[in-house]
PDB file of C-alpha atoms in Angstrom:
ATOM      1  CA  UNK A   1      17.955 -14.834  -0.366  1.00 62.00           C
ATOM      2  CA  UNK A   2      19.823 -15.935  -3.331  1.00 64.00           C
ATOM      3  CA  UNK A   3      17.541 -18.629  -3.270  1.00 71.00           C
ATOM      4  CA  UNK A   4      19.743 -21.111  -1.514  1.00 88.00           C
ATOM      5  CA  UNK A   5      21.222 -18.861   1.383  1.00 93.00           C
ATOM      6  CA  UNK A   6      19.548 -16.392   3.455  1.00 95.00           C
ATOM      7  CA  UNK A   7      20.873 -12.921   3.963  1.00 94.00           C
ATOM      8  CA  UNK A   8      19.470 -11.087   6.975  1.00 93.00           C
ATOM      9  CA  UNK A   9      21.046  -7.284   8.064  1.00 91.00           C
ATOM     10  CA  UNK A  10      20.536  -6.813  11.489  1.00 91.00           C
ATOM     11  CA  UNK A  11      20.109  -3.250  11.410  1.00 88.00           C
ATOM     12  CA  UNK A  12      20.308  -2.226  15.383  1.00 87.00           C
ATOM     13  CA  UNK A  13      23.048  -4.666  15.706  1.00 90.00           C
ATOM     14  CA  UNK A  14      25.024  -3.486  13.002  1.00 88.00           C
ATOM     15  CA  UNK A  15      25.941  -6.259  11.010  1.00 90.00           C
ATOM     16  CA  UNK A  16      24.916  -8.621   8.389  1.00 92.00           C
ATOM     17  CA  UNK A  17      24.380 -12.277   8.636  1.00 94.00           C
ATOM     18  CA  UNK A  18      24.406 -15.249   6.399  1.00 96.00           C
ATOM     19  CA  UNK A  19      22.593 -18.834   6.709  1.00 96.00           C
ATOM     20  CA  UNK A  20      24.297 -21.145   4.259  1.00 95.00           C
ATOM     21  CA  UNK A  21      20.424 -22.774   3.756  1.00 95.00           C
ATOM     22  CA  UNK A  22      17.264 -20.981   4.064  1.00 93.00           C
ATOM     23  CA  UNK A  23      16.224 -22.311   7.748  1.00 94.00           C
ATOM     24  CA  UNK A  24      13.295 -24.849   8.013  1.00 95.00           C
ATOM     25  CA  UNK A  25      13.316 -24.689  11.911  1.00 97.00           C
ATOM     26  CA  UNK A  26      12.387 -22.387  14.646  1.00 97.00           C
ATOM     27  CA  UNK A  27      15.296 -20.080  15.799  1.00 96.00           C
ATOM     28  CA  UNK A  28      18.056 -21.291  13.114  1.00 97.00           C
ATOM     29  CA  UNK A  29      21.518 -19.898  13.978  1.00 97.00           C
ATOM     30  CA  UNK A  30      23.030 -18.165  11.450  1.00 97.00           C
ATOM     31  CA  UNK A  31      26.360 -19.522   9.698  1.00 97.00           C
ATOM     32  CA  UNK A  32      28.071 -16.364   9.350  1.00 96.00           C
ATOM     33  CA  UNK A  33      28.627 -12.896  10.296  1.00 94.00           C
ATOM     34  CA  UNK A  34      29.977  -9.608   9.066  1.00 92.00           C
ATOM     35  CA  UNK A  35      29.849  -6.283  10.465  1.00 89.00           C
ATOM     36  CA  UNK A  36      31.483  -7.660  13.596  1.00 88.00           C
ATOM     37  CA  UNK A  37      34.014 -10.296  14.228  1.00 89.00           C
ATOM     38  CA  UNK A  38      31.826 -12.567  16.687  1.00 90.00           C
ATOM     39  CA  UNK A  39      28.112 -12.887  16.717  1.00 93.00           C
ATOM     40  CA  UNK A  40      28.175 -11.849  20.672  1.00 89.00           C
ATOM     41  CA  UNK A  41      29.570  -8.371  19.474  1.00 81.00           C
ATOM     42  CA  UNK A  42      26.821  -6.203  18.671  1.00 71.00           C
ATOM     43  CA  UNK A  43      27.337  -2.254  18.835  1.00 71.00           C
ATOM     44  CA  UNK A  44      28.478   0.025  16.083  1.00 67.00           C
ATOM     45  CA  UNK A  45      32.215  -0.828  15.118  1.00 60.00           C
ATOM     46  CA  UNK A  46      35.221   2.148  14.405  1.00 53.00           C
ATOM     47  CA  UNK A  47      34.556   2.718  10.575  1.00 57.00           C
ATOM     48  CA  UNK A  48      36.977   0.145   8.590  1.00 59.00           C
ATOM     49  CA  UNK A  49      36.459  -2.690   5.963  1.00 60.00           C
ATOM     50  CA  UNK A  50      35.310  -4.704   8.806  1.00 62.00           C
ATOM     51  CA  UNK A  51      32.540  -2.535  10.660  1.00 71.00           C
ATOM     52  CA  UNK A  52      28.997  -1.446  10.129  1.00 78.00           C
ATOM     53  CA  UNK A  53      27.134   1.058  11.667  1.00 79.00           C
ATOM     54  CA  UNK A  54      23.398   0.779  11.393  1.00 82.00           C
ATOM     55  CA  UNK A  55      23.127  -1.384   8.408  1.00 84.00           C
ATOM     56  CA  UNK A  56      20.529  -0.975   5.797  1.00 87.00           C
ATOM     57  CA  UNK A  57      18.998  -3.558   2.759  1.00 90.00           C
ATOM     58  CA  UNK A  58      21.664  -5.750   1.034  1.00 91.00           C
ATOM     59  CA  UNK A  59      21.148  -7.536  -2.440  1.00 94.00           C
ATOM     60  CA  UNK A  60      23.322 -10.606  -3.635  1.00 94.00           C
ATOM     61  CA  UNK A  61      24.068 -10.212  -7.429  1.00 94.00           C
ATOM     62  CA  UNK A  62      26.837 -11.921 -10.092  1.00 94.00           C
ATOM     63  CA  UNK A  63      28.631 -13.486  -6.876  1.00 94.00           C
ATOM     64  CA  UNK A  64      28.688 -10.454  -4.798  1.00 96.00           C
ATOM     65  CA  UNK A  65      27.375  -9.332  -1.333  1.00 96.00           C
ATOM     66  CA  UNK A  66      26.610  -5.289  -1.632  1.00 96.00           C
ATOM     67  CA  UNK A  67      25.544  -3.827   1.791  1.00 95.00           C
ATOM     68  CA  UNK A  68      24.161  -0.546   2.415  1.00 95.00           C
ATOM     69  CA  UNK A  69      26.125   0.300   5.697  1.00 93.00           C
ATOM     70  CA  UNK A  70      23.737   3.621   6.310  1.00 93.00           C
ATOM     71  CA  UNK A  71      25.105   5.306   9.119  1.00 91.00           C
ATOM     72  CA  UNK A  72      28.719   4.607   8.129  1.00 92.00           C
ATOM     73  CA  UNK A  73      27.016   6.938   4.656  1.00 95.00           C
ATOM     74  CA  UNK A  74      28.517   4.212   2.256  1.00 95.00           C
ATOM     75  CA  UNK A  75      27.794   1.268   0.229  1.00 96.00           C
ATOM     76  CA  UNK A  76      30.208  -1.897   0.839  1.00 95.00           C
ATOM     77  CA  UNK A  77      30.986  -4.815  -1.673  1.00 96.00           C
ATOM     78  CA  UNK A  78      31.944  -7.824  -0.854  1.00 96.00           C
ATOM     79  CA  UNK A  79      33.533  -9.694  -4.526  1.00 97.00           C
ATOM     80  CA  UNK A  80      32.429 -12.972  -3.267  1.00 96.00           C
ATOM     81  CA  UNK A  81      30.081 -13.928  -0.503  1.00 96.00           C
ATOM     82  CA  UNK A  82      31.625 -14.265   2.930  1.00 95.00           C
ATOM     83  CA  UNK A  83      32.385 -17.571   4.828  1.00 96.00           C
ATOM     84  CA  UNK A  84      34.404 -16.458   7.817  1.00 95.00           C
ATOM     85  CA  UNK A  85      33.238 -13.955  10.265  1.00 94.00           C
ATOM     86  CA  UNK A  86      33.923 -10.439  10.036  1.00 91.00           C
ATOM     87  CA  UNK A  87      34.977 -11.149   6.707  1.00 93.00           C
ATOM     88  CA  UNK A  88      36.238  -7.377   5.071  1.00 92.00           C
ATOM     89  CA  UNK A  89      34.879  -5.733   2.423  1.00 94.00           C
ATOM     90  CA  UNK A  90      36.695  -5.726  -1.271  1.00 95.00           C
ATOM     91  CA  UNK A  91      35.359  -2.298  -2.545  1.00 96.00           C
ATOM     92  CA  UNK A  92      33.549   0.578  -0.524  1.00 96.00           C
ATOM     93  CA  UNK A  93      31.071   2.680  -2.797  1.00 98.00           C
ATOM     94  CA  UNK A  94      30.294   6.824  -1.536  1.00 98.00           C
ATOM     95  CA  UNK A  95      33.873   6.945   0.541  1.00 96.00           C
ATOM     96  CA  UNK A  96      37.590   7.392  -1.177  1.00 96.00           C
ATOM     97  CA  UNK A  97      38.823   5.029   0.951  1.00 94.00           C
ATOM     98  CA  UNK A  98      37.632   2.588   4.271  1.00 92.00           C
ATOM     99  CA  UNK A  99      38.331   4.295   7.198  1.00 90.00           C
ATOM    100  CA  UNK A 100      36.066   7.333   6.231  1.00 91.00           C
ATOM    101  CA  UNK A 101      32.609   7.897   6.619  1.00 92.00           C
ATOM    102  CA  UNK A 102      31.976  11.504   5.703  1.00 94.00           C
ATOM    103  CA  UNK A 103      28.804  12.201   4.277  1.00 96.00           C
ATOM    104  CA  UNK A 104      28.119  14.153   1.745  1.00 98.00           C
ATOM    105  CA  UNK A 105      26.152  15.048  -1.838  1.00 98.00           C
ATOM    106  CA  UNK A 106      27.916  14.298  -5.025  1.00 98.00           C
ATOM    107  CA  UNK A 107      28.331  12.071  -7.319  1.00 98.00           C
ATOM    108  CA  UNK A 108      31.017  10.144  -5.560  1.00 98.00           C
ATOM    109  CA  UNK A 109      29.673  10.409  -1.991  1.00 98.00           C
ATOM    110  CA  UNK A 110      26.226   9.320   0.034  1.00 98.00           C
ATOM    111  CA  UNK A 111      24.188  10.453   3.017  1.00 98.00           C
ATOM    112  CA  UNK A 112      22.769   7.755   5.184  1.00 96.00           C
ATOM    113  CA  UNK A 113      21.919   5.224   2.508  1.00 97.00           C
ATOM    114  CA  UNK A 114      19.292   3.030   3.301  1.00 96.00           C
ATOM    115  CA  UNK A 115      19.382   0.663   0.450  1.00 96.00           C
ATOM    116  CA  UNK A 116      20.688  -1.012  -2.222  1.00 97.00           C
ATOM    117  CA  UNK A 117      20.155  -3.495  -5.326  1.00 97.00           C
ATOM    118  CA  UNK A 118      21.849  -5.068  -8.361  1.00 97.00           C
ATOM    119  CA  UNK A 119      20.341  -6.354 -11.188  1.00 94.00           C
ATOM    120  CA  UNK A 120      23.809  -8.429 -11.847  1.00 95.00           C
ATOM    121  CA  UNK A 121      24.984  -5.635 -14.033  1.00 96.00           C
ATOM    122  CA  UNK A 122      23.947  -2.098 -12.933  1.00 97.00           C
ATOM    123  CA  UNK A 123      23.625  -0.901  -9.112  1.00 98.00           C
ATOM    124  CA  UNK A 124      21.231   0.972  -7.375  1.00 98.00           C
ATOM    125  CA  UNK A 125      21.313   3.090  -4.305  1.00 98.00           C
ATOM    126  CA  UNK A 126      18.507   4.639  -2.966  1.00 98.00           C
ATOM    127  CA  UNK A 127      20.446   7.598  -0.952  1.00 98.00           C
ATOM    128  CA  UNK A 128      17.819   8.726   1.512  1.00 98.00           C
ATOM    129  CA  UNK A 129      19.862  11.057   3.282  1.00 98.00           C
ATOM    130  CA  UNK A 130      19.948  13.612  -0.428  1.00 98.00           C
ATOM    131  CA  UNK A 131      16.564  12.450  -1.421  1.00 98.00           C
ATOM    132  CA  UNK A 132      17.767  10.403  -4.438  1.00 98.00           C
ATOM    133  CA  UNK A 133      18.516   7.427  -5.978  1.00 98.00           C
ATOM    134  CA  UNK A 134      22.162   6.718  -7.546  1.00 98.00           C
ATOM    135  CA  UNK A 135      22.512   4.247 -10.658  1.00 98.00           C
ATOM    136  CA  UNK A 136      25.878   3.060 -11.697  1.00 98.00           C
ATOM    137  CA  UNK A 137      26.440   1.640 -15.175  1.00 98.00           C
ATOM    138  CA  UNK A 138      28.231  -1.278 -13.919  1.00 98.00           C
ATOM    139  CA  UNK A 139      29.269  -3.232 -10.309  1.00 98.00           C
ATOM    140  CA  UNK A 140      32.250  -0.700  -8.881  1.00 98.00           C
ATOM    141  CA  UNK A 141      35.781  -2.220  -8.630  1.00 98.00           C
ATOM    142  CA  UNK A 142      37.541   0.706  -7.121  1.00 98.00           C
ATOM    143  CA  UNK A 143      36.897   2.952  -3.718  1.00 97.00           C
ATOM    144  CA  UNK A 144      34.588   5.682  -4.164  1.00 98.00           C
ATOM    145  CA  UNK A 145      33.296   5.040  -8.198  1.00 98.00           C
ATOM    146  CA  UNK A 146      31.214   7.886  -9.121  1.00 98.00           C
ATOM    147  CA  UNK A 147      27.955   6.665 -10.092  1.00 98.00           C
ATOM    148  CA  UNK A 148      26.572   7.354 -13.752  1.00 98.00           C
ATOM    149  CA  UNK A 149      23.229   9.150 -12.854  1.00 98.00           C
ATOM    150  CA  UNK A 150      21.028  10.529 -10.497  1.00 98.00           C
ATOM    151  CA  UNK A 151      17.279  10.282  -9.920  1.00 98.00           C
ATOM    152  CA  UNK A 152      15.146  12.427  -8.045  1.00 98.00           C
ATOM    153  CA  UNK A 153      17.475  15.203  -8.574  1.00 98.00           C
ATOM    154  CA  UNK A 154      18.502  17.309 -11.127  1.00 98.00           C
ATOM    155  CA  UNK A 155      22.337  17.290 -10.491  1.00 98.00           C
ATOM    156  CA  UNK A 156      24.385  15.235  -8.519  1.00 98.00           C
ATOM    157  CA  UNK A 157      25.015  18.283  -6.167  1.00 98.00           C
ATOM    158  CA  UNK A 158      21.208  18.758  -4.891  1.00 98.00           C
ATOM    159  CA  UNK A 159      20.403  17.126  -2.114  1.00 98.00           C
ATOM    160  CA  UNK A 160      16.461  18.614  -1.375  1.00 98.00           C
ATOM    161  CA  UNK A 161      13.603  17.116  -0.281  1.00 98.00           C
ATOM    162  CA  UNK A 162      10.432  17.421  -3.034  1.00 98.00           C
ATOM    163  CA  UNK A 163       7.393  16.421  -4.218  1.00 98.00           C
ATOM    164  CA  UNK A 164       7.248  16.249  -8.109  1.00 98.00           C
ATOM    165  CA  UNK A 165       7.337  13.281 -10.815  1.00 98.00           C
ATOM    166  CA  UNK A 166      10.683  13.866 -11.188  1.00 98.00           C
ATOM    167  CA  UNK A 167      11.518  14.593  -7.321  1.00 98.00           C
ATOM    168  CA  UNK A 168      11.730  11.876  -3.982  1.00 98.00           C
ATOM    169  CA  UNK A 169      11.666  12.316  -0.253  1.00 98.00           C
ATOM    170  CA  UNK A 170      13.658   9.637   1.801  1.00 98.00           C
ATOM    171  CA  UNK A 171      13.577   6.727  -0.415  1.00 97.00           C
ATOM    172  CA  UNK A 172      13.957   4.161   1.300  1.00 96.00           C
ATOM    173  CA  UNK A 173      14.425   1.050  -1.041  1.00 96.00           C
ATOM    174  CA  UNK A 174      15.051   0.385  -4.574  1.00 96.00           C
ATOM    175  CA  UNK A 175      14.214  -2.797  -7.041  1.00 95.00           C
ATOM    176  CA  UNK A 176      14.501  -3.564 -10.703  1.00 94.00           C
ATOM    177  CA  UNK A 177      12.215  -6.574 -12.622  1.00 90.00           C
ATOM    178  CA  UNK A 178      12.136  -6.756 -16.622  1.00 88.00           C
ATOM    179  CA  UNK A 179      14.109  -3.082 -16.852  1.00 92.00           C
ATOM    180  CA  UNK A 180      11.867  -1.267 -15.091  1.00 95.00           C
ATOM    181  CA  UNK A 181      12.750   0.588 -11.882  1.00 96.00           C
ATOM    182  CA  UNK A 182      10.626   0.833  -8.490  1.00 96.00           C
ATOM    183  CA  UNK A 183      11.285   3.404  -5.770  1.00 97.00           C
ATOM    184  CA  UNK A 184       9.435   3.340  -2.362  1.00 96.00           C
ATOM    185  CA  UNK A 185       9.346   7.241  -2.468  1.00 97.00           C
ATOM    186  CA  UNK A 186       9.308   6.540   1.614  1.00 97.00           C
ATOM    187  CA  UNK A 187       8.395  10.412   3.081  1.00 97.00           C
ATOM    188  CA  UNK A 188       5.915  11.167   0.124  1.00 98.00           C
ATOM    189  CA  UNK A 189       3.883   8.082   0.623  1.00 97.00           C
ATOM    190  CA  UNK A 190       4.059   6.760  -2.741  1.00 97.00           C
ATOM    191  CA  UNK A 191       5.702   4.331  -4.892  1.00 97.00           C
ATOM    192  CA  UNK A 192       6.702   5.409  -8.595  1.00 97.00           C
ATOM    193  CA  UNK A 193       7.797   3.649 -11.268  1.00 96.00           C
ATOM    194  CA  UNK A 194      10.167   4.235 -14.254  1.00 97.00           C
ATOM    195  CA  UNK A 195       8.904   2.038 -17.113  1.00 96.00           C
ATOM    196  CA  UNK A 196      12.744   1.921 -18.144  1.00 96.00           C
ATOM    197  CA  UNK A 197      15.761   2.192 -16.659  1.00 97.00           C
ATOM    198  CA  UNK A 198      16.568   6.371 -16.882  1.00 97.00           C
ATOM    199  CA  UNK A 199      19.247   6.977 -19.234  1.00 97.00           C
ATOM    200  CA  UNK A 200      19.772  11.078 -17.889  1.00 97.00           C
ATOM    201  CA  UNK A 201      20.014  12.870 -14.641  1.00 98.00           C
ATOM    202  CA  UNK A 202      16.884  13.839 -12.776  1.00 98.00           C
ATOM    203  CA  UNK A 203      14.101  11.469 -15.319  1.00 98.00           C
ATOM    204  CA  UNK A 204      10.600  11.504 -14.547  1.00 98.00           C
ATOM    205  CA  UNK A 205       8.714   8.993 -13.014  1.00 98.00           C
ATOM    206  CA  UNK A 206       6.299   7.322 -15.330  1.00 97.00           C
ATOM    207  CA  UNK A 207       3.767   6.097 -12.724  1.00 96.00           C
ATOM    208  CA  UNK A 208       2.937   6.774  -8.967  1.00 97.00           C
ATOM    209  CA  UNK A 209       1.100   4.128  -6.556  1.00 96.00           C
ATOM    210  CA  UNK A 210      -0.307   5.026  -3.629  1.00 96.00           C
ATOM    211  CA  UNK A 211      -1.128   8.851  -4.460  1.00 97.00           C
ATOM    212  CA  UNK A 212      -3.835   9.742  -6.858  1.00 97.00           C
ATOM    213  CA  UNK A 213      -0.880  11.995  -8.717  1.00 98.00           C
ATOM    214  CA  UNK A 214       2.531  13.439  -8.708  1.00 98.00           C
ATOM    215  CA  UNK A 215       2.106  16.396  -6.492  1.00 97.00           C
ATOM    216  CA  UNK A 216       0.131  14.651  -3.610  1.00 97.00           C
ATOM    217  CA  UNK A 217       1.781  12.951  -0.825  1.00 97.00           C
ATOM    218  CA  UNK A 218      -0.389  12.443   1.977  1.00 97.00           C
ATOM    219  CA  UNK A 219      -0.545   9.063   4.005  1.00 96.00           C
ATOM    220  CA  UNK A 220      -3.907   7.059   4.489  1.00 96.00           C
ATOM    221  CA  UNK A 221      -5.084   3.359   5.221  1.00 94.00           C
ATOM    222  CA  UNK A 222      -6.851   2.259   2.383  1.00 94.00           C
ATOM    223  CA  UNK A 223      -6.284  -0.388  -0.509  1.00 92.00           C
ATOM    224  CA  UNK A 224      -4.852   2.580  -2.566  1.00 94.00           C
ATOM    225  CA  UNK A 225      -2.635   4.614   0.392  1.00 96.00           C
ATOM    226  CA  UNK A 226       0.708   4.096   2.381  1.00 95.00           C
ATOM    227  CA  UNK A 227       2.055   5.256   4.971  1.00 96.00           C
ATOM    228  CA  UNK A 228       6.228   5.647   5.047  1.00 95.00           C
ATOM    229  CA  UNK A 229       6.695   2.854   2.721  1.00 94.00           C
ATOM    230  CA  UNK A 230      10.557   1.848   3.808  1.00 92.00           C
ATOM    231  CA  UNK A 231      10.651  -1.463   1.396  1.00 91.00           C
ATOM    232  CA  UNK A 232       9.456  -2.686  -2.446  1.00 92.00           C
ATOM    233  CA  UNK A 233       9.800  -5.979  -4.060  1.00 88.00           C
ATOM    234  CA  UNK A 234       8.567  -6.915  -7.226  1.00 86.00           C
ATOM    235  CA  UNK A 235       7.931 -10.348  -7.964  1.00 81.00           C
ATOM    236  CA  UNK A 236       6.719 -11.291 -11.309  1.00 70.00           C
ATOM    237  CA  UNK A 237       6.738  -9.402 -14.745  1.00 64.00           C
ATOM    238  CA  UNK A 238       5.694  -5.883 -14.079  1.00 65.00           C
ATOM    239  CA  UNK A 239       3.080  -5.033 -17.116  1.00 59.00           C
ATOM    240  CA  UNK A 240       1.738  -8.429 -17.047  1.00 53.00           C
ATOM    241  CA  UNK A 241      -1.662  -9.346 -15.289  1.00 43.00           C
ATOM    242  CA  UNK A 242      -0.175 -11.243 -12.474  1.00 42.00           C
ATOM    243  CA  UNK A 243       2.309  -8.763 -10.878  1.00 48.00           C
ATOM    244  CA  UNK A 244       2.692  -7.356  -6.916  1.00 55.00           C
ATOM    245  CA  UNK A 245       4.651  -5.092  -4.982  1.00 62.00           C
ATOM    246  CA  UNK A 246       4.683  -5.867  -1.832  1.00 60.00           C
ATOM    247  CA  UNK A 247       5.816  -3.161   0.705  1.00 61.00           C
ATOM    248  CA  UNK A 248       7.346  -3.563   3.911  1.00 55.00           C
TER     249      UNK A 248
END
């Protein structure tokens, strides 16, 4: 939500949609949809500036709709937010162009996104698919913007699976509050946090939650354990008393 609409991806359905208010009743249709022309249309569309194909998390920031469209292995931004269905996207991020969908590990392409989030200035992309997450200095204009710097690698050509403070496994979501950055580190059972935004390729970590350290990653049950984390949200100033992450 961008606290007056509500923005919903329908991941299996492969598309996103839009409620121009945040519903106060049971079973609310939704206003608008993109990722498909209709809202009876739901299976994975030919890969264009229309279609999805198993969608991931979306963030609304400085007017803009950014989608992570995960099996398509891109990023799609909308330049304002849609209001006719099957609306197409202005700029694609990890693809030269709109009709591909190649994945692959640089610093100009993605493999099976799963999310990603703008602080209104900067984007993030956690890239599950190389074990990573992409920042870009600003909001991309053109097709296939290389992004400024990688985490959980140390180059944008490694794409490996690890367990370090300055490695990830499958992230699967990505958030920023007061300049600090929040991974769910989703295959090593862990959050970590960067206690400022990194400024150079492959920056450690400056804190882990739900591991004791940096080079565990087992799962558990337990007040201080998780177990695939897929989603993080931080609401409040992180550093002050009254902060949470809540994990989905």
């Amino acid at each position: 939500s961008n606290g007056t609409k509500l923005f919903v991806t329908d991941r299996s359905n492969s598309r996103a949609l839009i409620y121009d208010a945040i519903p106060t009743t049971n079973g609310a249709p939704a206003s608008v949809v993109v990722g498909h022309n209709t809202f009876t249309n739901g299976t994975s569309n030919d890969t264009d500036a229309l279609g999805f194909w198993k969608t991931g998390r979306s963030c609304v920031a400085a007017g803009k709709l950014l989608v992570a469209d995960t099996s398509n292995n891109r990023v799609l931004i909308y330049n304002s937010i849609p209001s006719t269905n099957g609306a197409p996207a202005s700029v694609v991020i990890g693809q030269a162009s709109l009709i591909s969908n190649a994945a692959g590990t640089s610093q100009t392409t993605l493999r099976a996104p799963a999310a990603v989030y703008s602080d209104g200035t900067k984007v993030f992309i956690a890239d599950t698919g190389n074990h990573r997450v992409l920042i870009f200095n600003s909001i991309p204009t053109t097709n296939g913007t290389p992004a400024s710097l990688v985490v959980g690698q140390s180059s944008f050509t490694a794409g490996t699976a690890g367990l370090a403070q300055t490695r990830m496994s499958s992230p699967g979501d990505v958030h920023i509050k007061n300049g600090k950055l929040v991974v769910a580190d989703s295959s090593n059972h862990r959050v970590l946090i960067y206690n400022s935004i990194p400024t150079a390729n492959g920056a450690a970590a400056s804190l882990v939650v739900g591991q004791s350290n940096f080079t565990t990653g087992t799962s558990g049950l337990a007040s201080t354990k998780y177990n695939s984390p897929s989603g993080v949200h931080v609401n409040g100033a992180i550093g002050d008393n009254a902060y949470t992450i809540d994990l989905s």
